[in-house]
Amino acid sequence: MKLLQQDPDLKLAVVCIDPSSSISGGSILGDKTRMTQLSREVDRAFVRPSSNSGILGGLAAYTDDVVRLLGCAGYPLVFVETVGLGQSEMEVAQSVDVLVLLIPPSGGDELQGVKKGIVEMANILAVTKTDGDLENAAFRTASDYKGALSVLHQSSSSSGRDQSCIGDDKSNIWKPPVILTSSITERGLDDLWQAILRYKHHLLDTEKWDSRRRKQSQYWMWEQFTRMMQSKMQQDPRLWKKAKQLEREMLDGLLTPRVAAQKLLDGIFDIVDHK
């Protein structure tokens, strides 16, 4: 909302992903109800809650398509709020230009948490709830993450991993900032937005902006292909029958999962060859 107030010409969208129940398959989709002011800006803001429908990775099945569509529809700024992310749920990094990790204070052992892949992939870290009784805890959390990221950064540099720099110019390496924020007092929100803009310029200056988006497109092509193949298999009676047969043989200990998958793949090609 603050961005809309600062720029009268800005249009933005918010895509919120809610986890779905593993029992009923339903989802509350309550994020929009917490954005009452933003939701009223119907001409300048679009808020869309979606269920992840059990899809791992922190996103829904069509989130990347929605983000691209919103860009084409005249929303140059799209925020994607994911479900809670774990160590392996990093698909969101394939759909955004800037990955901001929100960290609540008093979340446990920060040095243990920094091992998570999502922390390594985050471009900016924001410690939330830096107000009231949690303010001191937020300061400690920020300090812990700064120290841990310093060690992580040194490890990445020594291993030669890509740090988004040009040649041997180490001054171009991006070091993720840790920013203290509060939605109640609005502390740090301007700093957070400026950090987002700095990272955008960093990608442009290091000629990573276009290549990053190209890699994301490649990722989603193959990811969607995999999902479509599985969907097609479930819709084809012959393949579905073969899949269930192989599944039974695997559960009976006659096949390993890899062999069962290979036989199913062979069955798909057999059907294609006979068409």
PDB file of C-alpha atoms in Angstrom:
ATOM      1  CA  MET A   1       0.000   0.000   0.000  1.00  0.00           C
ATOM      2  CA  LYS A   2       2.880   2.322   0.813  1.00  0.00           C
ATOM      3  CA  LEU A   3       4.301   1.902  -2.692  1.00  0.00           C
ATOM      4  CA  LEU A   4       0.991   2.953  -4.248  1.00  0.00           C
ATOM      5  CA  GLN A   5       0.931   6.046  -2.057  1.00  0.00           C
ATOM      6  CA  GLN A   6       4.462   6.992  -3.067  1.00  0.00           C
ATOM      7  CA  ASP A   7       3.906   6.456  -6.804  1.00  0.00           C
ATOM      8  CA  PRO A   8       0.450   7.451  -8.134  1.00  0.00           C
ATOM      9  CA  ASP A   9       1.151   5.778 -11.490  1.00  0.00           C
ATOM     10  CA  LEU A  10       2.221   2.410 -10.087  1.00  0.00           C
ATOM     11  CA  LYS A  11       0.168  -0.753 -10.546  1.00  0.00           C
ATOM     12  CA  LEU A  12       1.015  -3.894  -8.619  1.00  0.00           C
ATOM     13  CA  ALA A  13      -0.252  -7.413  -8.075  1.00  0.00           C
ATOM     14  CA  VAL A  14       0.003  -9.831  -5.179  1.00  0.00           C
ATOM     15  CA  VAL A  15      -0.201 -13.586  -5.731  1.00  0.00           C
ATOM     16  CA  CYS A  16      -0.708 -15.435  -2.440  1.00  0.00           C
ATOM     17  CA  ILE A  17      -0.234 -19.189  -2.212  1.00  0.00           C
ATOM     18  CA  ASP A  18      -1.995 -21.017   0.617  1.00  0.00           C
ATOM     19  CA  PRO A  19      -1.360 -24.625   1.622  1.00  0.00           C
ATOM     20  CA  SER A  20      -4.206 -27.022   0.961  1.00  0.00           C
ATOM     21  CA  SER A  21      -5.447 -29.649   3.363  1.00  0.00           C
ATOM     22  CA  SER A  22      -4.046 -33.127   2.778  1.00  0.00           C
ATOM     23  CA  ILE A  23      -7.399 -34.520   3.970  1.00  0.00           C
ATOM     24  CA  SER A  24     -10.083 -32.373   2.335  1.00  0.00           C
ATOM     25  CA  GLY A  25      -7.971 -30.703  -0.343  1.00  0.00           C
ATOM     26  CA  GLY A  26      -9.445 -27.344   0.630  1.00  0.00           C
ATOM     27  CA  SER A  27      -7.682 -24.105   1.494  1.00  0.00           C
ATOM     28  CA  ILE A  28      -8.713 -21.083   3.569  1.00  0.00           C
ATOM     29  CA  LEU A  29      -7.381 -18.468   1.094  1.00  0.00           C
ATOM     30  CA  GLY A  30      -7.518 -15.822   3.787  1.00  0.00           C
ATOM     31  CA  ASP A  31      -4.586 -13.659   2.700  1.00  0.00           C
ATOM     32  CA  LYS A  32      -6.774 -11.218   0.786  1.00  0.00           C
ATOM     33  CA  THR A  33      -8.854 -10.514   3.890  1.00  0.00           C
ATOM     34  CA  ARG A  34      -5.715  -9.204   5.610  1.00  0.00           C
ATOM     35  CA  MET A  35      -5.047  -6.777   2.749  1.00  0.00           C
ATOM     36  CA  THR A  36      -8.198  -4.715   3.121  1.00  0.00           C
ATOM     37  CA  GLN A  37      -6.729  -1.395   1.992  1.00  0.00           C
ATOM     38  CA  LEU A  38      -4.887  -2.889  -0.952  1.00  0.00           C
ATOM     39  CA  SER A  39      -7.931  -4.880  -2.058  1.00  0.00           C
ATOM     40  CA  ARG A  40      -9.942  -1.661  -2.347  1.00  0.00           C
ATOM     41  CA  GLU A  41      -7.517  -0.269  -4.939  1.00  0.00           C
ATOM     42  CA  VAL A  42      -9.257  -2.180  -7.712  1.00  0.00           C
ATOM     43  CA  ASP A  43      -7.833   0.016 -10.496  1.00  0.00           C
ATOM     44  CA  ARG A  44      -4.231  -0.201  -9.335  1.00  0.00           C
ATOM     45  CA  ALA A  45      -3.873  -3.430  -7.369  1.00  0.00           C
ATOM     46  CA  PHE A  46      -4.748  -7.050  -8.038  1.00  0.00           C
ATOM     47  CA  VAL A  47      -4.725  -9.565  -5.185  1.00  0.00           C
ATOM     48  CA  ARG A  48      -5.155 -13.239  -6.018  1.00  0.00           C
ATOM     49  CA  PRO A  49      -5.048 -15.999  -3.383  1.00  0.00           C
ATOM     50  CA  SER A  50      -4.545 -19.541  -4.692  1.00  0.00           C
ATOM     51  CA  SER A  51      -4.291 -23.015  -3.225  1.00  0.00           C
ATOM     52  CA  ASN A  52      -1.134 -25.007  -3.845  1.00  0.00           C
ATOM     53  CA  SER A  53      -3.308 -28.143  -4.240  1.00  0.00           C
ATOM     54  CA  GLY A  54      -0.622 -30.269  -2.660  1.00  0.00           C
ATOM     55  CA  ILE A  55       2.090 -29.132  -5.085  1.00  0.00           C
ATOM     56  CA  LEU A  56       5.503 -28.935  -3.420  1.00  0.00           C
ATOM     57  CA  GLY A  57       7.938 -26.105  -3.956  1.00  0.00           C
ATOM     58  CA  GLY A  58       5.960 -23.346  -2.249  1.00  0.00           C
ATOM     59  CA  LEU A  59       3.908 -22.467  -5.342  1.00  0.00           C
ATOM     60  CA  ALA A  60       0.701 -23.563  -7.038  1.00  0.00           C
ATOM     61  CA  ALA A  61       0.764 -25.443 -10.332  1.00  0.00           C
ATOM     62  CA  TYR A  62       0.162 -22.339 -12.467  1.00  0.00           C
ATOM     63  CA  THR A  63       1.835 -19.612 -10.404  1.00  0.00           C
ATOM     64  CA  ASP A  64       4.538 -18.969 -12.986  1.00  0.00           C
ATOM     65  CA  ASP A  65       1.888 -18.609 -15.708  1.00  0.00           C
ATOM     66  CA  VAL A  66      -0.088 -16.203 -13.517  1.00  0.00           C
ATOM     67  CA  VAL A  67       2.996 -14.057 -12.879  1.00  0.00           C
ATOM     68  CA  ARG A  68       3.759 -13.867 -16.606  1.00  0.00           C
ATOM     69  CA  LEU A  69       0.130 -13.070 -17.425  1.00  0.00           C
ATOM     70  CA  LEU A  70       0.013 -10.263 -14.867  1.00  0.00           C
ATOM     71  CA  GLY A  71       3.134  -8.757 -16.402  1.00  0.00           C
ATOM     72  CA  CYS A  72       1.459  -8.765 -19.811  1.00  0.00           C
ATOM     73  CA  ALA A  73      -1.702  -7.281 -18.277  1.00  0.00           C
ATOM     74  CA  GLY A  74       0.096  -4.129 -17.180  1.00  0.00           C
ATOM     75  CA  TYR A  75       1.300  -4.999 -13.694  1.00  0.00           C
ATOM     76  CA  PRO A  76       5.061  -4.327 -13.742  1.00  0.00           C
ATOM     77  CA  LEU A  77       5.422  -5.242 -10.076  1.00  0.00           C
ATOM     78  CA  VAL A  78       4.210  -8.646  -8.877  1.00  0.00           C
ATOM     79  CA  PHE A  79       4.688  -9.930  -5.337  1.00  0.00           C
ATOM     80  CA  VAL A  80       4.498 -13.688  -4.802  1.00  0.00           C
ATOM     81  CA  GLU A  81       3.812 -14.861  -1.257  1.00  0.00           C
ATOM     82  CA  THR A  82       4.538 -18.550  -0.881  1.00  0.00           C
ATOM     83  CA  VAL A  83       3.493 -21.175   1.610  1.00  0.00           C
ATOM     84  CA  GLY A  84       5.986 -21.909   4.372  1.00  0.00           C
ATOM     85  CA  LEU A  85       9.199 -23.078   2.751  1.00  0.00           C
ATOM     86  CA  GLY A  86      11.403 -25.950   3.804  1.00  0.00           C
ATOM     87  CA  GLN A  87      14.809 -27.142   2.726  1.00  0.00           C
ATOM     88  CA  SER A  88      13.715 -28.605  -0.608  1.00  0.00           C
ATOM     89  CA  GLU A  89      10.882 -26.218  -1.460  1.00  0.00           C
ATOM     90  CA  MET A  90      12.741 -23.663  -3.534  1.00  0.00           C
ATOM     91  CA  GLU A  91      10.672 -23.543  -6.709  1.00  0.00           C
ATOM     92  CA  VAL A  92       9.750 -19.932  -6.026  1.00  0.00           C
ATOM     93  CA  ALA A  93      13.292 -18.929  -7.024  1.00  0.00           C
ATOM     94  CA  GLN A  94      12.393 -20.025 -10.565  1.00  0.00           C
ATOM     95  CA  SER A  95       9.495 -17.556 -10.785  1.00  0.00           C
ATOM     96  CA  VAL A  96      10.814 -14.295  -9.351  1.00  0.00           C
ATOM     97  CA  ASP A  97      13.572 -11.806 -10.079  1.00  0.00           C
ATOM     98  CA  VAL A  98      14.243 -11.047  -6.418  1.00  0.00           C
ATOM     99  CA  LEU A  99      13.817 -13.621  -3.660  1.00  0.00           C
ATOM    100  CA  VAL A 100      13.133 -12.094  -0.237  1.00  0.00           C
ATOM    101  CA  LEU A 101      13.135 -14.459   2.731  1.00  0.00           C
ATOM    102  CA  LEU A 102      11.012 -13.330   5.687  1.00  0.00           C
ATOM    103  CA  ILE A 103      12.342 -14.587   9.012  1.00  0.00           C
ATOM    104  CA  PRO A 104      10.344 -14.315  12.250  1.00  0.00           C
ATOM    105  CA  PRO A 105      12.352 -13.670  15.418  1.00  0.00           C
ATOM    106  CA  SER A 106      12.857 -16.395  18.007  1.00  0.00           C
ATOM    107  CA  GLY A 107      12.556 -19.065  15.346  1.00  0.00           C
ATOM    108  CA  GLY A 108      15.116 -21.395  16.890  1.00  0.00           C
ATOM    109  CA  ASP A 109      18.742 -22.093  16.069  1.00  0.00           C
ATOM    110  CA  GLU A 110      19.589 -19.605  13.307  1.00  0.00           C
ATOM    111  CA  LEU A 111      22.939 -21.234  12.558  1.00  0.00           C
ATOM    112  CA  GLN A 112      21.113 -24.507  11.950  1.00  0.00           C
ATOM    113  CA  GLY A 113      18.490 -22.751   9.849  1.00  0.00           C
ATOM    114  CA  VAL A 114      21.067 -21.189   7.546  1.00  0.00           C
ATOM    115  CA  LYS A 115      21.854 -24.654   6.197  1.00  0.00           C
ATOM    116  CA  LYS A 116      18.522 -24.643   4.411  1.00  0.00           C
ATOM    117  CA  GLY A 117      18.826 -24.209   0.677  1.00  0.00           C
ATOM    118  CA  ILE A 118      16.250 -21.438   0.667  1.00  0.00           C
ATOM    119  CA  VAL A 119      18.561 -19.271   2.799  1.00  0.00           C
ATOM    120  CA  GLU A 120      21.421 -19.822   0.384  1.00  0.00           C
ATOM    121  CA  MET A 121      19.200 -18.816  -2.523  1.00  0.00           C
ATOM    122  CA  ALA A 122      17.652 -15.755  -0.872  1.00  0.00           C
ATOM    123  CA  ASN A 123      18.777 -12.411  -2.287  1.00  0.00           C
ATOM    124  CA  ILE A 124      17.507 -10.412   0.688  1.00  0.00           C
ATOM    125  CA  LEU A 125      16.642 -11.473   4.234  1.00  0.00           C
ATOM    126  CA  ALA A 126      14.083  -9.523   6.249  1.00  0.00           C
ATOM    127  CA  VAL A 127      13.594 -10.171   9.950  1.00  0.00           C
ATOM    128  CA  THR A 128       9.958  -9.437  10.750  1.00  0.00           C
ATOM    129  CA  LYS A 129       8.152  -8.255  13.905  1.00  0.00           C
ATOM    130  CA  THR A 130      10.904  -5.890  15.036  1.00  0.00           C
ATOM    131  CA  ASP A 131       8.628  -4.216  17.539  1.00  0.00           C
ATOM    132  CA  GLY A 132       7.218  -4.605  21.041  1.00  0.00           C
ATOM    133  CA  ASP A 133       8.288  -7.598  23.089  1.00  0.00           C
ATOM    134  CA  LEU A 134       9.960  -9.247  20.096  1.00  0.00           C
ATOM    135  CA  GLU A 135      12.243  -6.337  19.223  1.00  0.00           C
ATOM    136  CA  ASN A 136      15.271  -7.636  21.126  1.00  0.00           C
ATOM    137  CA  ALA A 137      14.718 -11.132  19.754  1.00  0.00           C
ATOM    138  CA  ALA A 138      14.597  -9.676  16.233  1.00  0.00           C
ATOM    139  CA  PHE A 139      17.951  -7.951  16.781  1.00  0.00           C
ATOM    140  CA  ARG A 140      19.494 -11.225  17.948  1.00  0.00           C
ATOM    141  CA  THR A 141      18.037 -13.101  14.990  1.00  0.00           C
ATOM    142  CA  ALA A 142      19.394 -10.524  12.546  1.00  0.00           C
ATOM    143  CA  SER A 143      22.821 -10.669  14.169  1.00  0.00           C
ATOM    144  CA  ASP A 144      22.890 -14.468  14.000  1.00  0.00           C
ATOM    145  CA  TYR A 145      21.935 -14.497  10.330  1.00  0.00           C
ATOM    146  CA  LYS A 146      24.473 -11.827   9.435  1.00  0.00           C
ATOM    147  CA  GLY A 147      27.226 -13.880  11.036  1.00  0.00           C
ATOM    148  CA  ALA A 148      26.065 -17.110   9.444  1.00  0.00           C
ATOM    149  CA  LEU A 149      25.733 -15.516   6.007  1.00  0.00           C
ATOM    150  CA  SER A 150      29.250 -14.139   6.305  1.00  0.00           C
ATOM    151  CA  VAL A 151      30.573 -17.670   6.802  1.00  0.00           C
ATOM    152  CA  LEU A 152      28.339 -18.966   4.010  1.00  0.00           C
ATOM    153  CA  HIS A 153      29.553 -16.225   1.669  1.00  0.00           C
ATOM    154  CA  GLN A 154      33.203 -17.070   2.355  1.00  0.00           C
ATOM    155  CA  SER A 155      32.498 -20.742   1.710  1.00  0.00           C
ATOM    156  CA  SER A 156      30.788 -19.951  -1.603  1.00  0.00           C
ATOM    157  CA  SER A 157      33.666 -17.730  -2.707  1.00  0.00           C
ATOM    158  CA  SER A 158      36.312 -20.330  -1.902  1.00  0.00           C
ATOM    159  CA  SER A 159      34.383 -23.061  -3.722  1.00  0.00           C
ATOM    160  CA  GLY A 160      34.172 -20.960  -6.878  1.00  0.00           C
ATOM    161  CA  ARG A 161      30.384 -20.974  -7.102  1.00  0.00           C
ATOM    162  CA  ASP A 162      28.680 -18.335  -9.237  1.00  0.00           C
ATOM    163  CA  GLN A 163      28.326 -15.131  -7.244  1.00  0.00           C
ATOM    164  CA  SER A 164      26.857 -12.979 -10.039  1.00  0.00           C
ATOM    165  CA  CYS A 165      30.033 -11.048 -10.675  1.00  0.00           C
ATOM    166  CA  ILE A 166      31.878 -10.080 -13.841  1.00  0.00           C
ATOM    167  CA  GLY A 167      35.218 -11.787 -14.315  1.00  0.00           C
ATOM    168  CA  ASP A 168      37.413 -11.505 -11.239  1.00  0.00           C
ATOM    169  CA  ASP A 169      35.862  -8.277  -9.985  1.00  0.00           C
ATOM    170  CA  LYS A 170      34.854  -9.314  -6.466  1.00  0.00           C
ATOM    171  CA  SER A 171      33.353  -5.879  -5.835  1.00  0.00           C
ATOM    172  CA  ASN A 172      30.421  -6.965  -8.000  1.00  0.00           C
ATOM    173  CA  ILE A 173      29.514  -9.893  -5.740  1.00  0.00           C
ATOM    174  CA  TRP A 174      26.067  -9.506  -4.191  1.00  0.00           C
ATOM    175  CA  LYS A 175      25.993  -9.968  -0.434  1.00  0.00           C
ATOM    176  CA  PRO A 176      22.427 -10.523   0.820  1.00  0.00           C
ATOM    177  CA  PRO A 177      21.516  -7.849   3.369  1.00  0.00           C
ATOM    178  CA  VAL A 178      19.638  -8.667   6.562  1.00  0.00           C
ATOM    179  CA  ILE A 179      17.014  -6.000   7.246  1.00  0.00           C
ATOM    180  CA  LEU A 180      14.972  -5.438  10.396  1.00  0.00           C
ATOM    181  CA  THR A 181      11.311  -4.774   9.587  1.00  0.00           C
ATOM    182  CA  SER A 182       7.950  -4.229  11.248  1.00  0.00           C
ATOM    183  CA  SER A 183       4.568  -4.110   9.546  1.00  0.00           C
ATOM    184  CA  ILE A 184       3.096  -2.337  12.583  1.00  0.00           C
ATOM    185  CA  THR A 185       5.562   0.551  12.864  1.00  0.00           C
ATOM    186  CA  GLU A 186       6.647   0.320   9.183  1.00  0.00           C
ATOM    187  CA  ARG A 187      10.217   0.128  10.375  1.00  0.00           C
ATOM    188  CA  GLY A 188      12.635  -0.930   7.662  1.00  0.00           C
ATOM    189  CA  LEU A 189      10.060  -1.086   4.867  1.00  0.00           C
ATOM    190  CA  ASP A 190      11.763   1.679   2.889  1.00  0.00           C
ATOM    191  CA  ASP A 191      15.125  -0.023   3.436  1.00  0.00           C
ATOM    192  CA  LEU A 192      13.662  -3.292   2.196  1.00  0.00           C
ATOM    193  CA  TRP A 193      12.288  -1.704  -0.970  1.00  0.00           C
ATOM    194  CA  GLN A 194      15.601   0.039  -1.655  1.00  0.00           C
ATOM    195  CA  ALA A 195      17.403  -3.294  -1.242  1.00  0.00           C
ATOM    196  CA  ILE A 196      15.056  -4.839  -3.805  1.00  0.00           C
ATOM    197  CA  LEU A 197      15.829  -2.039  -6.253  1.00  0.00           C
ATOM    198  CA  ARG A 198      19.565  -2.393  -5.612  1.00  0.00           C
ATOM    199  CA  TYR A 199      19.439  -6.094  -6.390  1.00  0.00           C
ATOM    200  CA  LYS A 200      17.527  -5.417  -9.594  1.00  0.00           C
ATOM    201  CA  HIS A 201      20.219  -2.953 -10.677  1.00  0.00           C
ATOM    202  CA  HIS A 202      22.866  -5.459  -9.631  1.00  0.00           C
ATOM    203  CA  LEU A 203      21.393  -8.057 -11.990  1.00  0.00           C
ATOM    204  CA  LEU A 204      21.281  -5.524 -14.805  1.00  0.00           C
ATOM    205  CA  ASP A 205      24.816  -4.264 -14.161  1.00  0.00           C
ATOM    206  CA  THR A 206      26.254  -7.791 -14.049  1.00  0.00           C
ATOM    207  CA  GLU A 207      24.284  -8.818 -17.145  1.00  0.00           C
ATOM    208  CA  LYS A 208      22.416 -11.504 -15.200  1.00  0.00           C
ATOM    209  CA  TRP A 209      18.866 -10.214 -15.631  1.00  0.00           C
ATOM    210  CA  ASP A 210      18.135 -11.733 -19.036  1.00  0.00           C
ATOM    211  CA  SER A 211      20.095 -14.943 -18.454  1.00  0.00           C
ATOM    212  CA  ARG A 212      18.281 -15.519 -15.161  1.00  0.00           C
ATOM    213  CA  ARG A 213      14.898 -15.227 -16.842  1.00  0.00           C
ATOM    214  CA  ARG A 214      15.997 -17.495 -19.691  1.00  0.00           C
ATOM    215  CA  LYS A 215      17.064 -20.176 -17.215  1.00  0.00           C
ATOM    216  CA  GLN A 216      13.743 -19.829 -15.416  1.00  0.00           C
ATOM    217  CA  SER A 217      11.873 -20.353 -18.688  1.00  0.00           C
ATOM    218  CA  GLN A 218      13.929 -23.471 -19.380  1.00  0.00           C
ATOM    219  CA  TYR A 219      13.165 -24.802 -15.925  1.00  0.00           C
ATOM    220  CA  TRP A 220       9.422 -24.296 -16.306  1.00  0.00           C
ATOM    221  CA  MET A 221       9.291 -25.852 -19.753  1.00  0.00           C
ATOM    222  CA  TRP A 222      10.663 -29.136 -18.422  1.00  0.00           C
ATOM    223  CA  GLU A 223       8.709 -28.922 -15.173  1.00  0.00           C
ATOM    224  CA  GLN A 224       5.430 -28.417 -17.018  1.00  0.00           C
ATOM    225  CA  PHE A 225       6.349 -31.194 -19.446  1.00  0.00           C
ATOM    226  CA  THR A 226       6.803 -33.586 -16.513  1.00  0.00           C
ATOM    227  CA  ARG A 227       3.458 -32.620 -15.005  1.00  0.00           C
ATOM    228  CA  MET A 228       1.681 -32.874 -18.350  1.00  0.00           C
ATOM    229  CA  MET A 229       3.150 -36.322 -18.967  1.00  0.00           C
ATOM    230  CA  GLN A 230       1.858 -37.528 -15.621  1.00  0.00           C
ATOM    231  CA  SER A 231      -1.559 -36.032 -16.303  1.00  0.00           C
ATOM    232  CA  LYS A 232      -1.722 -37.628 -19.761  1.00  0.00           C
ATOM    233  CA  MET A 233      -0.754 -40.985 -18.318  1.00  0.00           C
ATOM    234  CA  GLN A 234      -3.592 -40.810 -15.804  1.00  0.00           C
ATOM    235  CA  GLN A 235      -6.050 -39.953 -18.578  1.00  0.00           C
ATOM    236  CA  ASP A 236      -4.999 -42.809 -20.881  1.00  0.00           C
ATOM    237  CA  PRO A 237      -6.697 -46.076 -19.766  1.00  0.00           C
ATOM    238  CA  ARG A 238      -3.928 -48.257 -21.203  1.00  0.00           C
ATOM    239  CA  LEU A 239      -1.134 -46.364 -19.498  1.00  0.00           C
ATOM    240  CA  TRP A 240      -3.025 -46.069 -16.245  1.00  0.00           C
ATOM    241  CA  LYS A 241      -3.676 -49.815 -16.202  1.00  0.00           C
ATOM    242  CA  LYS A 242      -0.002 -50.524 -16.861  1.00  0.00           C
ATOM    243  CA  ALA A 243       1.036 -48.013 -14.199  1.00  0.00           C
ATOM    244  CA  LYS A 244      -1.148 -49.661 -11.558  1.00  0.00           C
ATOM    245  CA  GLN A 245       0.175 -53.101 -12.539  1.00  0.00           C
ATOM    246  CA  LEU A 246       3.783 -51.919 -12.219  1.00  0.00           C
ATOM    247  CA  GLU A 247       2.919 -50.268  -8.935  1.00  0.00           C
ATOM    248  CA  ARG A 248       1.598 -53.552  -7.543  1.00  0.00           C
ATOM    249  CA  GLU A 249       4.711 -55.419  -8.703  1.00  0.00           C
ATOM    250  CA  MET A 250       6.886 -52.785  -7.064  1.00  0.00           C
ATOM    251  CA  LEU A 251       4.968 -53.002  -3.780  1.00  0.00           C
ATOM    252  CA  ASP A 252       5.284 -56.797  -3.894  1.00  0.00           C
ATOM    253  CA  GLY A 253       9.052 -56.405  -4.094  1.00  0.00           C
ATOM    254  CA  LEU A 254       9.330 -57.655  -7.676  1.00  0.00           C
ATOM    255  CA  LEU A 255      10.550 -54.323  -9.066  1.00  0.00           C
ATOM    256  CA  THR A 256      12.533 -51.390  -7.759  1.00  0.00           C
ATOM    257  CA  PRO A 257      10.983 -47.925  -8.200  1.00  0.00           C
ATOM    258  CA  ARG A 258      13.535 -47.075 -10.897  1.00  0.00           C
ATOM    259  CA  VAL A 259      12.842 -50.234 -12.908  1.00  0.00           C
ATOM    260  CA  ALA A 260       9.087 -49.698 -12.590  1.00  0.00           C
ATOM    261  CA  ALA A 261       9.465 -46.127 -13.834  1.00  0.00           C
ATOM    262  CA  GLN A 262      11.591 -47.283 -16.777  1.00  0.00           C
ATOM    263  CA  LYS A 263       9.019 -49.911 -17.756  1.00  0.00           C
ATOM    264  CA  LEU A 264       6.272 -47.303 -17.597  1.00  0.00           C
ATOM    265  CA  LEU A 265       8.321 -44.974 -19.794  1.00  0.00           C
ATOM    266  CA  ASP A 266       8.883 -47.813 -22.269  1.00  0.00           C
ATOM    267  CA  GLY A 267       5.129 -48.388 -22.294  1.00  0.00           C
ATOM    268  CA  ILE A 268       4.525 -44.755 -23.195  1.00  0.00           C
ATOM    269  CA  PHE A 269       6.893 -44.973 -26.162  1.00  0.00           C
ATOM    270  CA  ASP A 270       5.327 -48.264 -27.275  1.00  0.00           C
ATOM    271  CA  ILE A 271       1.926 -46.586 -27.460  1.00  0.00           C
ATOM    272  CA  VAL A 272       3.385 -43.610 -29.341  1.00  0.00           C
ATOM    273  CA  ASP A 273       5.158 -45.904 -31.832  1.00  0.00           C
ATOM    274  CA  HIS A 274       1.948 -47.792 -32.592  1.00  0.00           C
ATOM    275  CA  LYS A 275      -0.056 -44.671 -33.336  1.00  0.00           C
TER     276      LYS A 275
END
